Short mmCIF file of C-alpha atoms in Angstrom, two decimals:
data_model
loop_
_atom_site.label_atom_id
_atom_site.label_comp_id
_atom_site.label_asym_id
_atom_site.label_seq_id
_atom_site.Cartn_x
_atom_site.Cartn_y
_atom_site.Cartn_z
CA MET L 1 13.63 -0.61 21.27
CA LYS L 2 12.74 -2.15 24.62
CA LYS L 3 14.67 -1.27 27.77
CA GLU L 4 15.99 -4.83 28.14
CA ASP L 5 17.15 -4.84 24.50
CA VAL L 6 19.53 -1.89 24.90
CA PRO L 7 22.84 -3.43 23.77
CA GLN L 8 25.86 -3.50 26.07
CA GLN L 9 28.66 -4.54 23.73
CA GLY L 10 31.85 -2.61 24.40
CA GLY L 11 34.24 -1.73 21.62
CA LEU L 12 36.53 1.16 20.81
CA ASN L 13 34.87 3.72 23.06
CA ALA L 14 37.37 3.41 25.93
CA GLY L 15 34.67 2.76 28.52
CA CYS L 16 32.58 5.82 27.67
CA ARG L 17 28.89 5.22 28.07
CA GLU L 18 26.26 6.84 25.93
CA VAL L 19 22.53 7.27 26.24
CA ASN L 20 19.95 5.26 24.28
CA TYR L 21 16.21 5.87 24.12
CA ALA L 22 14.17 2.79 24.99
CA VAL L 23 10.67 1.93 26.23
CA ASP L 24 10.13 0.36 29.67
CA GLY L 25 7.56 -2.29 30.67
CA ASP L 26 4.76 0.32 30.80
CA GLY L 27 5.54 1.60 27.30
CA ARG L 28 7.08 4.85 28.65
CA TYR L 29 10.30 6.16 27.07
CA THR L 30 13.36 6.25 29.33
CA LEU L 31 17.03 7.09 28.91
CA GLU L 32 19.20 3.99 29.18
CA SER L 33 22.96 3.90 29.46
CA SER L 34 24.76 1.72 26.89
CA VAL L 35 28.44 0.80 26.50
CA GLY L 36 28.03 0.16 22.79
CA TRP L 37 26.50 -1.99 20.09
CA GLU L 38 28.28 -4.56 17.96
CA ALA L 39 26.83 -3.24 14.68
CA LYS L 40 28.31 0.18 15.44
CA ASN L 41 31.60 -1.25 16.63
CA ILE L 42 32.02 -3.08 13.33
CA ALA L 43 31.39 0.10 11.34
CA LEU L 44 33.76 2.15 13.50
CA ARG L 45 36.50 -0.45 13.43
CA GLN L 46 36.14 -0.68 9.67
CA ALA L 47 36.63 3.09 9.33
CA TRP L 48 39.85 2.90 11.37
CA GLU L 49 41.12 -0.12 9.48
CA ALA L 50 40.73 1.91 6.29
CA ILE L 51 42.87 4.66 7.84
CA VAL L 52 45.53 2.18 9.00
CA GLU L 53 45.64 0.64 5.53
CA GLN L 54 46.07 4.06 3.98
CA LEU L 55 48.95 4.74 6.40
CA ARG L 56 50.64 1.46 5.46
CA GLU L 57 50.38 2.32 1.77
CA THR L 58 51.76 5.80 2.42
CA LEU L 59 54.71 4.39 4.39
CA ALA L 60 55.50 2.04 1.52
CA GLU L 61 55.42 4.95 -0.94
CA ILE L 62 57.71 7.00 1.31
CA LYS L 63 60.16 4.08 1.48
CA ALA L 64 60.06 3.79 -2.30
CA GLY L 65 60.97 7.48 -2.55
CA LYS L 66 57.66 8.53 -4.09
CA LYS L 67 56.37 10.71 -1.25
CA SER L 68 57.76 12.82 1.59
CA ALA L 69 57.30 12.24 5.33
CA LEU L 70 54.67 15.00 5.31
CA ALA L 71 52.32 12.62 3.45
CA TYR L 72 52.38 10.25 6.43
CA TYR L 73 51.47 12.89 9.02
CA MET L 74 48.83 14.33 6.71
CA ALA L 75 47.16 10.91 6.40
CA LYS L 76 47.57 10.24 10.12
CA ASN L 77 45.60 13.41 10.84
CA GLN L 78 42.95 12.33 8.30
CA MET L 79 43.64 15.26 6.00
CA ASP L 80 44.05 15.74 2.27
CA PRO L 81 46.18 18.52 0.72
CA ALA L 82 43.20 20.91 0.59
CA LEU L 83 42.36 20.53 4.28
CA LEU L 84 46.02 20.63 5.32
CA ALA L 85 46.41 23.89 3.38
CA GLN L 86 43.44 25.45 5.19
CA TYR L 87 44.73 24.40 8.60
CA SER L 88 48.40 25.27 8.15
CA GLY L 89 47.87 28.48 6.19
CA VAL L 90 50.30 27.22 3.54
CA ALA L 91 48.97 27.54 -0.03
CA ARG L 92 47.63 24.32 -1.51
CA TRP L 93 50.09 24.22 -4.41
CA ARG L 94 52.96 24.55 -1.93
CA VAL L 95 51.54 21.75 0.25
CA LYS L 96 51.42 19.54 -2.83
CA ARG L 97 55.03 20.44 -3.66
CA HIS L 98 56.08 19.64 -0.09
CA LEU L 99 54.71 16.13 -0.56
CA LYS L 100 57.54 15.45 -3.03
CA PRO L 101 60.59 13.95 -1.29
CA SER L 102 63.15 15.94 -3.30
CA VAL L 103 61.50 19.26 -2.39
CA PHE L 104 60.80 18.24 1.22
CA ALA L 105 64.45 17.33 1.89
CA LYS L 106 65.56 20.89 1.18
CA LEU L 107 62.92 22.66 3.34
CA SER L 108 64.10 24.76 6.30
CA ASP L 109 62.77 24.41 9.84
CA ALA L 110 60.88 27.68 9.42
CA VAL L 111 58.84 26.31 6.52
CA LEU L 112 58.05 23.11 8.40
CA THR L 113 57.08 24.81 11.68
CA PRO L 114 53.39 25.47 10.78
CA TYR L 115 52.95 21.77 9.94
CA ALA L 116 54.71 20.59 13.10
CA GLU L 117 52.64 22.91 15.31
CA LEU L 118 49.42 21.76 13.69
CA PHE L 119 50.24 18.08 14.19
CA GLY L 120 51.56 18.71 17.72
CA ILE L 121 55.00 17.20 17.00
CA SER L 122 58.55 18.60 16.72
CA VAL L 123 60.10 19.56 13.37
CA ALA L 124 62.70 16.80 13.86
CA THR L 125 59.90 14.21 14.22
CA LEU L 126 58.17 15.59 11.14
CA ARG L 127 61.29 14.76 9.09
CA THR L 128 61.11 11.07 10.10
CA VAL L 129 58.45 8.37 9.83
CA PRO L 130 57.90 5.26 12.00
CA GLU L 131 58.34 1.74 10.65
CA THR L 132 54.68 0.84 11.15
CA PRO L 133 51.59 3.08 11.58
CA ASP L 134 51.55 4.53 15.12
CA LEU L 135 47.94 5.31 15.95
CA LEU L 136 46.88 5.71 19.55
CA LEU L 137 44.33 2.97 19.20
CA ALA L 138 45.52 0.03 21.26
CA GLU L 139 41.98 -1.35 21.30
CA LEU L 140 41.95 -1.69 17.53
CA ASP L 141 43.87 -4.95 17.61
CA HIS L 142 42.41 -6.36 20.79
CA ALA L 143 38.77 -5.42 20.33
CA GLU L 144 36.80 -8.48 21.24
CA ASP L 145 35.23 -10.30 18.37
CA VAL L 146 31.66 -10.92 19.43
CA ASN L 147 29.79 -13.30 17.18
CA LEU L 148 26.70 -11.78 15.70
CA MET R 1 34.49 32.45 36.79
CA ASN R 2 32.49 29.30 37.39
CA ILE R 3 28.79 29.09 36.80
CA ASP R 4 26.77 26.52 38.70
CA PHE R 5 25.61 24.70 35.58
CA PRO R 6 23.52 21.55 35.99
CA HIS R 7 24.97 19.01 33.54
CA ARG R 8 22.69 16.28 32.21
CA GLN R 9 23.82 13.53 29.84
CA PHE R 10 21.79 13.14 26.68
CA ALA R 11 21.96 11.23 23.42
CA HIS R 12 22.45 14.05 20.94
CA CYS R 13 24.79 17.04 21.23
CA GLU R 14 22.75 19.94 19.89
CA SER R 15 19.37 19.06 21.41
CA GLY R 16 21.19 18.19 24.65
CA VAL R 17 22.99 21.54 24.71
CA THR R 18 19.74 23.39 24.03
CA ALA R 19 17.84 21.44 26.71
CA ASN R 20 20.60 22.06 29.27
CA LEU R 21 20.72 25.79 28.46
CA LEU R 22 16.92 26.12 28.72
CA ASN R 23 17.01 24.23 32.00
CA PHE R 24 19.65 26.62 33.35
CA HIS R 25 17.55 29.62 32.35
CA GLY R 26 14.49 28.31 34.14
CA LEU R 27 12.60 26.18 31.63
CA PRO R 28 12.99 22.54 32.67
CA CYS R 29 12.54 20.42 29.58
CA SER R 30 13.65 17.11 28.12
CA GLU R 31 16.01 16.59 25.22
CA ALA R 32 13.24 14.88 23.24
CA LEU R 33 10.95 17.91 23.62
CA VAL R 34 13.66 20.26 22.33
CA PHE R 35 14.47 17.89 19.47
CA GLY R 36 10.80 17.79 18.43
CA ILE R 37 10.12 21.53 18.75
CA GLY R 38 13.34 22.22 16.86
CA ALA R 39 12.19 19.78 14.13
CA GLY R 40 15.46 17.85 14.24
CA LEU R 41 14.25 14.74 12.41
CA PHE R 42 15.18 14.42 8.77
CA PHE R 43 16.53 12.16 6.10
CA GLY R 44 18.86 13.21 3.33
CA TYR R 45 21.03 11.30 0.88
CA VAL R 46 23.32 13.64 -1.05
CA PRO R 47 25.75 11.52 -3.08
CA PHE R 48 27.60 14.52 -4.53
CA ILE R 49 28.56 15.99 -1.12
CA LYS R 50 31.37 13.96 0.41
CA LEU R 51 32.18 13.53 4.09
CA ASN R 52 35.51 11.79 4.71
CA PHE R 53 35.44 11.06 0.95
CA LEU R 54 32.09 9.18 1.25
CA PRO R 55 28.58 10.27 0.16
CA LEU R 56 26.64 12.25 2.74
CA THR R 57 23.73 10.45 4.40
CA THR R 58 22.05 12.30 7.23
CA PHE R 59 19.24 11.54 9.64
CA ARG R 60 18.98 15.05 11.08
CA THR R 61 18.83 18.68 10.03
CA GLY R 62 21.95 20.83 9.70
CA PRO R 63 23.98 22.03 12.73
CA GLY R 64 22.48 25.01 14.53
CA SER R 65 18.94 24.57 13.28
CA ILE R 66 17.57 22.76 16.36
CA PHE R 67 18.72 25.56 18.69
CA LYS R 68 17.51 28.23 16.29
CA LYS R 69 14.06 26.77 15.69
CA ALA R 70 13.40 25.59 19.24
CA THR R 71 14.25 28.99 20.77
CA ARG R 72 12.32 30.89 18.11
CA ARG R 73 9.19 28.78 18.58
CA LEU R 74 9.35 29.31 22.34
CA GLY R 75 9.82 33.09 21.95
CA ILE R 76 13.29 33.12 23.52
CA GLU R 77 15.76 35.87 22.63
CA VAL R 78 19.20 34.54 21.76
CA GLY R 79 22.63 35.91 20.90
CA LYS R 80 24.82 34.40 18.18
CA GLN R 81 28.28 35.26 16.92
CA THR R 82 30.97 33.94 14.62
CA PHE R 83 34.54 35.21 14.50
CA ARG R 84 37.51 35.56 12.20
CA ASN R 85 39.98 36.21 15.01
CA PRO R 86 40.55 33.37 17.55
CA LEU R 87 41.62 35.86 20.25
CA ALA R 88 38.42 37.87 19.89
CA ALA R 89 36.49 34.59 19.97
CA ALA R 90 38.11 33.57 23.27
CA ASN R 91 37.59 37.04 24.79
CA ALA R 92 33.89 37.00 23.90
CA VAL R 93 33.46 33.69 25.76
CA ASP R 94 35.37 34.99 28.80
CA ARG R 95 33.19 38.12 28.92
CA LEU R 96 29.98 36.07 28.78
CA LEU R 97 31.25 33.70 31.49
CA ALA R 98 32.14 36.69 33.69
CA ALA R 99 28.58 37.92 33.26
CA GLY R 100 27.32 34.52 34.46
CA CYS R 101 26.05 33.34 31.08
CA PRO R 102 26.88 29.77 29.93
CA VAL R 103 27.86 29.69 26.26
CA GLY R 104 26.95 27.14 23.57
CA ALA R 105 29.69 26.56 21.01
CA GLN R 106 30.07 24.67 17.73
CA THR R 107 33.32 22.70 17.54
CA GLY R 108 35.28 20.13 15.54
CA VAL R 109 35.44 16.76 17.30
CA PHE R 110 38.94 15.98 15.98
CA TRP R 111 40.59 18.50 18.32
CA LEU R 112 38.75 17.74 21.57
CA PRO R 113 41.23 15.84 23.78
CA TYR R 114 38.60 14.42 26.13
CA PHE R 115 37.03 12.35 23.33
CA PRO R 116 38.09 8.68 23.14
CA PRO R 117 40.69 8.51 20.33
CA ALA R 118 38.47 6.21 18.27
CA TYR R 119 35.82 8.94 17.90
CA ARG R 120 38.18 11.64 16.72
CA PHE R 121 37.18 12.24 13.11
CA HIS R 122 36.95 15.53 11.24
CA PHE R 123 33.34 16.29 12.09
CA ASN R 124 32.71 19.98 12.70
CA GLY R 125 29.10 19.98 13.82
CA HIS R 126 29.61 19.08 17.46
CA ASN R 127 27.98 21.26 20.12
CA LEU R 128 28.89 21.79 23.79
CA VAL R 129 28.38 24.30 26.61
CA ILE R 130 31.29 26.27 28.09
CA PHE R 131 30.40 27.15 31.68
CA GLY R 132 33.64 28.10 33.42
CA LYS R 133 37.37 28.66 33.29
CA GLU R 134 40.03 27.52 35.74
CA GLY R 135 43.55 28.64 34.92
CA ASP R 136 44.13 27.56 31.33
CA ASP R 137 41.30 25.04 31.28
CA TYR R 138 37.74 25.61 30.22
CA LEU R 139 35.00 23.72 32.04
CA ILE R 140 32.70 22.10 29.55
CA SER R 141 29.33 20.43 29.73
CA ASP R 142 29.33 18.09 26.74
CA PRO R 143 25.91 16.44 26.76
CA ILE R 144 27.06 13.14 25.29
CA PHE R 145 29.43 12.58 28.26
CA GLU R 146 28.35 11.36 31.68
CA GLN R 147 30.16 14.12 33.61
CA PRO R 148 31.34 17.67 32.86
CA VAL R 149 34.86 17.68 31.37
CA ARG R 150 37.87 20.02 31.19
CA CYS R 151 39.52 21.17 27.99
CA PRO R 152 42.76 23.19 27.66
CA ALA R 153 42.17 26.63 26.11
CA ALA R 154 44.57 25.90 23.21
CA ASP R 155 42.68 22.73 22.23
CA LEU R 156 39.31 24.46 22.48
CA ARG R 157 40.63 27.22 20.24
CA LYS R 158 41.64 24.65 17.61
CA ALA R 159 38.25 22.92 17.91
CA ARG R 160 36.34 26.20 17.55
CA PHE R 161 38.33 27.08 14.47
CA ALA R 162 38.28 23.67 12.83
CA LYS R 163 38.46 23.86 9.04
CA GLY R 164 36.80 22.02 6.18
CA ALA R 165 33.12 21.09 5.73
CA LEU R 166 30.78 22.84 8.23
CA ALA R 167 33.67 24.96 9.61
CA PRO R 168 32.35 26.47 12.88
CA LYS R 169 34.27 29.78 12.60
CA GLY R 170 34.29 30.08 16.39
CA LYS R 171 30.49 30.11 16.50
CA ILE R 172 28.91 30.72 19.91
CA TYR R 173 25.30 31.07 20.95
CA TYR R 174 23.59 31.87 24.24
CA ILE R 175 20.23 32.78 25.72
CA GLU R 176 19.70 36.50 26.30
CA LYS R 177 16.15 36.76 27.54
CA MET R 178 13.44 34.28 28.46
CA PRO R 179 9.80 35.31 27.87
CA GLN R 180 7.28 35.69 30.73
CA GLN R 181 5.31 32.67 29.56
CA PHE R 182 5.61 29.96 26.94
CA ASP R 183 3.06 28.74 24.44
CA LEU R 184 4.26 25.12 24.57
CA PRO R 185 1.38 23.51 22.59
CA HIS R 186 1.86 25.99 19.77
CA ALA R 187 5.62 25.35 19.63
CA VAL R 188 5.15 21.56 19.69
CA GLU R 189 2.59 21.70 16.90
CA ALA R 190 4.77 23.92 14.72
CA GLY R 191 7.70 21.51 15.19
CA ILE R 192 5.63 18.48 14.21
CA ARG R 193 4.17 20.19 11.15
CA GLU R 194 7.62 21.10 9.89
CA VAL R 195 8.95 17.54 10.21
CA CYS R 196 5.91 16.19 8.36
CA ARG R 197 6.47 18.74 5.62
CA VAL R 198 10.18 18.03 5.03
CA MET R 199 9.68 14.27 5.20
CA LEU R 200 6.70 14.18 2.81
CA LYS R 201 6.57 17.26 0.62
CA THR R 202 10.17 17.96 -0.25
CA PRO R 203 10.72 19.42 -3.71
CA VAL R 204 14.04 17.56 -4.17
CA PRO R 205 14.25 13.76 -4.51
CA LEU R 206 17.22 13.62 -2.11
CA ALA R 207 15.35 14.46 1.08
CA GLY R 208 12.64 12.92 3.24
CA VAL R 209 10.87 9.71 2.26
CA ARG R 210 11.94 10.22 -1.36
CA GLY R 211 15.57 10.34 -0.22
CA ILE R 212 15.24 6.97 1.53
CA ARG R 213 13.80 5.47 -1.66
CA LEU R 214 16.59 7.01 -3.75
CA LEU R 215 19.20 5.48 -1.45
CA ALA R 216 17.44 2.10 -1.71
CA ARG R 217 17.42 2.26 -5.51
CA GLN R 218 21.05 3.35 -5.80
CA MET R 219 22.37 0.98 -3.18
CA VAL R 220 21.58 -2.21 -5.09
CA LYS R 221 23.83 -0.93 -7.88
CA TRP R 222 26.85 -0.30 -5.63
CA PRO R 223 28.43 -3.78 -5.65
CA ALA R 224 28.57 -3.90 -9.47
CA LYS R 225 29.49 -0.22 -9.86
CA LEU R 226 32.02 0.40 -7.10
CA GLY R 227 33.53 -2.99 -6.31
CA GLU R 228 33.29 -4.75 -2.99
CA LYS R 229 35.79 -2.68 -1.01
CA LYS R 230 34.30 0.75 -1.73
CA THR R 231 30.77 -0.63 -1.36
CA ILE R 232 31.49 -1.88 2.12
CA LEU R 233 33.09 1.42 3.13
CA GLN R 234 30.01 3.34 1.97
CA LEU R 235 27.71 0.95 3.78
CA GLY R 236 29.74 1.26 7.00
CA HIS R 237 29.49 5.03 6.65
CA ILE R 238 25.67 4.85 6.63
CA ILE R 239 25.69 2.69 9.77
CA ARG R 240 27.90 5.25 11.46
CA MET R 241 25.71 8.20 10.50
CA GLN R 242 22.66 6.28 11.72
CA GLU R 243 23.94 4.76 14.95
CA GLU R 244 27.12 6.59 15.92
CA ILE R 245 27.17 8.33 19.25
CA GLY R 246 24.61 11.12 19.26
CA THR R 247 21.55 9.64 17.59
CA GLY R 248 19.93 7.91 20.57
CA GLY R 249 19.57 4.86 18.31
CA GLY R 250 17.71 4.16 15.08
CA GLY R 251 18.81 7.34 13.31
CA PHE R 252 17.00 9.66 15.80
CA ARG R 253 13.70 7.76 15.31
CA PHE R 254 13.66 6.70 18.99
CA ILE R 255 14.24 10.26 20.25
CA TYR R 256 11.39 11.37 18.02
CA ALA R 257 9.13 8.61 19.34
CA ALA R 258 9.92 9.81 22.88
CA PHE R 259 9.02 13.33 21.77
CA LEU R 260 5.68 12.20 20.32
CA GLN R 261 4.89 10.49 23.61
CA GLU R 262 5.56 13.73 25.48
CA ALA R 263 3.69 15.76 22.84
CA ALA R 264 0.59 13.60 23.42
CA GLY R 265 0.46 15.04 26.96
CA VAL R 266 1.22 18.62 25.93
CA LEU R 267 -1.40 18.66 23.16
CA GLU R 268 -3.82 16.39 25.08
CA ASN R 269 -4.09 14.25 21.97
CA ASP R 270 -4.21 10.47 22.53
CA LYS R 271 -3.63 9.71 18.85
CA LEU R 272 0.00 10.71 19.32
CA VAL R 273 0.55 7.85 21.80
CA THR R 274 -0.19 5.31 19.07
CA LEU R 275 1.87 7.27 16.56
CA SER R 276 4.77 7.25 19.02
CA GLN R 277 4.59 3.44 19.11
CA ARG R 278 4.65 3.35 15.32
CA CYS R 279 7.67 5.64 15.30
CA THR R 280 9.41 3.18 17.66
CA GLU R 281 8.62 0.40 15.19
CA VAL R 282 10.24 2.40 12.38
CA GLY R 283 13.29 2.88 14.60
CA ASP R 284 13.45 -0.87 15.21
CA LEU R 285 13.36 -1.39 11.45
CA TRP R 286 16.33 0.95 11.01
CA ARG R 287 18.16 -1.02 13.72
CA ASP R 288 17.52 -4.23 11.73
CA PHE R 289 18.97 -2.47 8.70
CA ALA R 290 22.14 -1.53 10.62
CA LEU R 291 22.51 -5.06 11.98
CA ILE R 292 22.27 -6.74 8.57
CA ALA R 293 24.50 -4.06 7.02
CA SER R 294 27.16 -4.65 9.68
CA ARG R 295 27.13 -8.38 8.88
CA VAL R 296 27.79 -7.56 5.24
CA CYS R 297 30.66 -5.29 6.33
CA LYS R 298 32.13 -8.10 8.37
CA GLY R 299 31.98 -10.47 5.44
CA ARG R 300 29.49 -12.79 7.09
CA ALA R 301 26.92 -12.46 4.33
CA ALA R 302 27.05 -12.58 0.54
CA VAL R 303 27.23 -9.02 -0.79
CA GLN R 304 24.74 -8.83 -3.66
CA ASP R 305 22.03 -10.96 -2.00
CA SER R 306 22.24 -8.88 1.15
CA PHE R 307 22.06 -5.64 -0.80
CA ASP R 308 18.74 -6.74 -2.29
CA ASP R 309 17.52 -7.47 1.24
CA LEU R 310 18.88 -4.18 2.55
CA ALA R 311 17.15 -2.23 -0.21
CA LYS R 312 13.90 -4.04 0.58
CA LEU R 313 14.25 -3.02 4.23
CA LEU R 314 14.85 0.61 3.23
CA HIS R 315 11.74 0.61 1.04
CA GLN R 316 9.85 -0.73 4.03
CA CYS R 317 11.24 2.08 6.23
CA ALA R 318 10.20 4.62 3.58
CA SER R 319 6.64 3.25 3.30
CA GLN R 320 6.16 3.12 7.06
CA GLU R 321 7.52 6.63 7.53
CA GLU R 322 5.30 7.94 4.74
CA LEU R 323 2.20 6.50 6.44
CA LEU R 324 3.41 7.65 9.87
CA PHE R 325 3.93 11.30 8.90
CA ASN R 326 0.70 11.40 6.89
CA ASP R 327 -1.23 10.16 9.92
CA LEU R 328 0.70 12.54 12.17
CA GLN R 329 -0.38 15.47 10.03
CA ALA R 330 -3.96 14.21 10.09
CA ALA R 331 -3.87 13.79 13.88
CA LEU R 332 -3.08 17.50 14.32
CA GLY R 333 -6.06 18.44 12.16
CA ARG R 334 -6.22 21.45 9.90
#
């Protein structure tokens, strides 16, 4: 990659600049700052869109009474029952049980505390879900669509 | 408890951390040199190991190996520890900081609050240097950021004890003793020989040049086998592993080309200058691959046609890398 070819196409990186290796006019390697590359932005945005879609599906299932609110926060933190069990210290079979709405409704605050602490939210919040996925990714919708 | 630690921004976390630590301890060196001596370049396609539910494709060796190999080849004595108890893990860092020793740590990106939200995935192989503590904040030199950053102790604890694949278990590492003198040419040569070996003479078909060819052969079958949606997710995953923050571009091939250029001076071997240029060309080829792949992801190109083209490009990468590493081995002589 030549120095003048280092891409400067911003995306989801919130203004962070990274370093690219490129050759200058004399053929020597230099470190060049880059705000991003469209090919990468597409791949990253695609990964987040997959997460948002999963959250939408989970919300629909919660509304239909098939899953508990815990399923939403698990998906929001990009976890599956196995990973959530490792993080929260709750056994995997219990995590899976807690994903059922009938079981979840009867759980005490004490049982829900490890989950709430892990996700950084209150127990009261853990019992509710938002209407639409609430990710802290404002740029996801507004990311500029550069033509390739 | 603050150490005057010179922070430099680099492309890749582990080679950057190692270069910054060596620099602090009196051996000024570039990231590329550390990456090359530590034999960081690799290719592996392991479809049965899943990362974020997608098959693992990697362009580098496993976490920790660059630091380990680079320091060993330079004759540097290092300390390394993992922990079960988070409190003991925090105390060990505080003790080292009090003794004036900056500490390298393996962490999970998901829990680091100073990362842009879009980069916060469950990836546990991220390295950084802890060089001070102010109140409840640790001062951190994270080589992929422009400036040193601060991180609350509670968040750092979560990051150091991230769970899942590659769990860091609070791992820390630091330099204990630097040798009187370094045998740089020897270290550089050993690093190059190892990369040539893993890229060319791997016993398993998943690694090195054979791994690239395996990926090329399997990839053309994806659209029919997995359906369009899953195919595109897997393809996007490869782009991310190749180009995501931390590779310096072209799946580490550009960093390695920079290393070969530097190695030409260290070994006084002009052949490496030409080989460095060829390595840059391979990197450019990988960039072409990522560009075409991203168009497929965006739905701007027909899927099956493009997959045939993509596979062709990968075979081209494999052939060029095979020739490159063969010639590299030959250039070093017996």
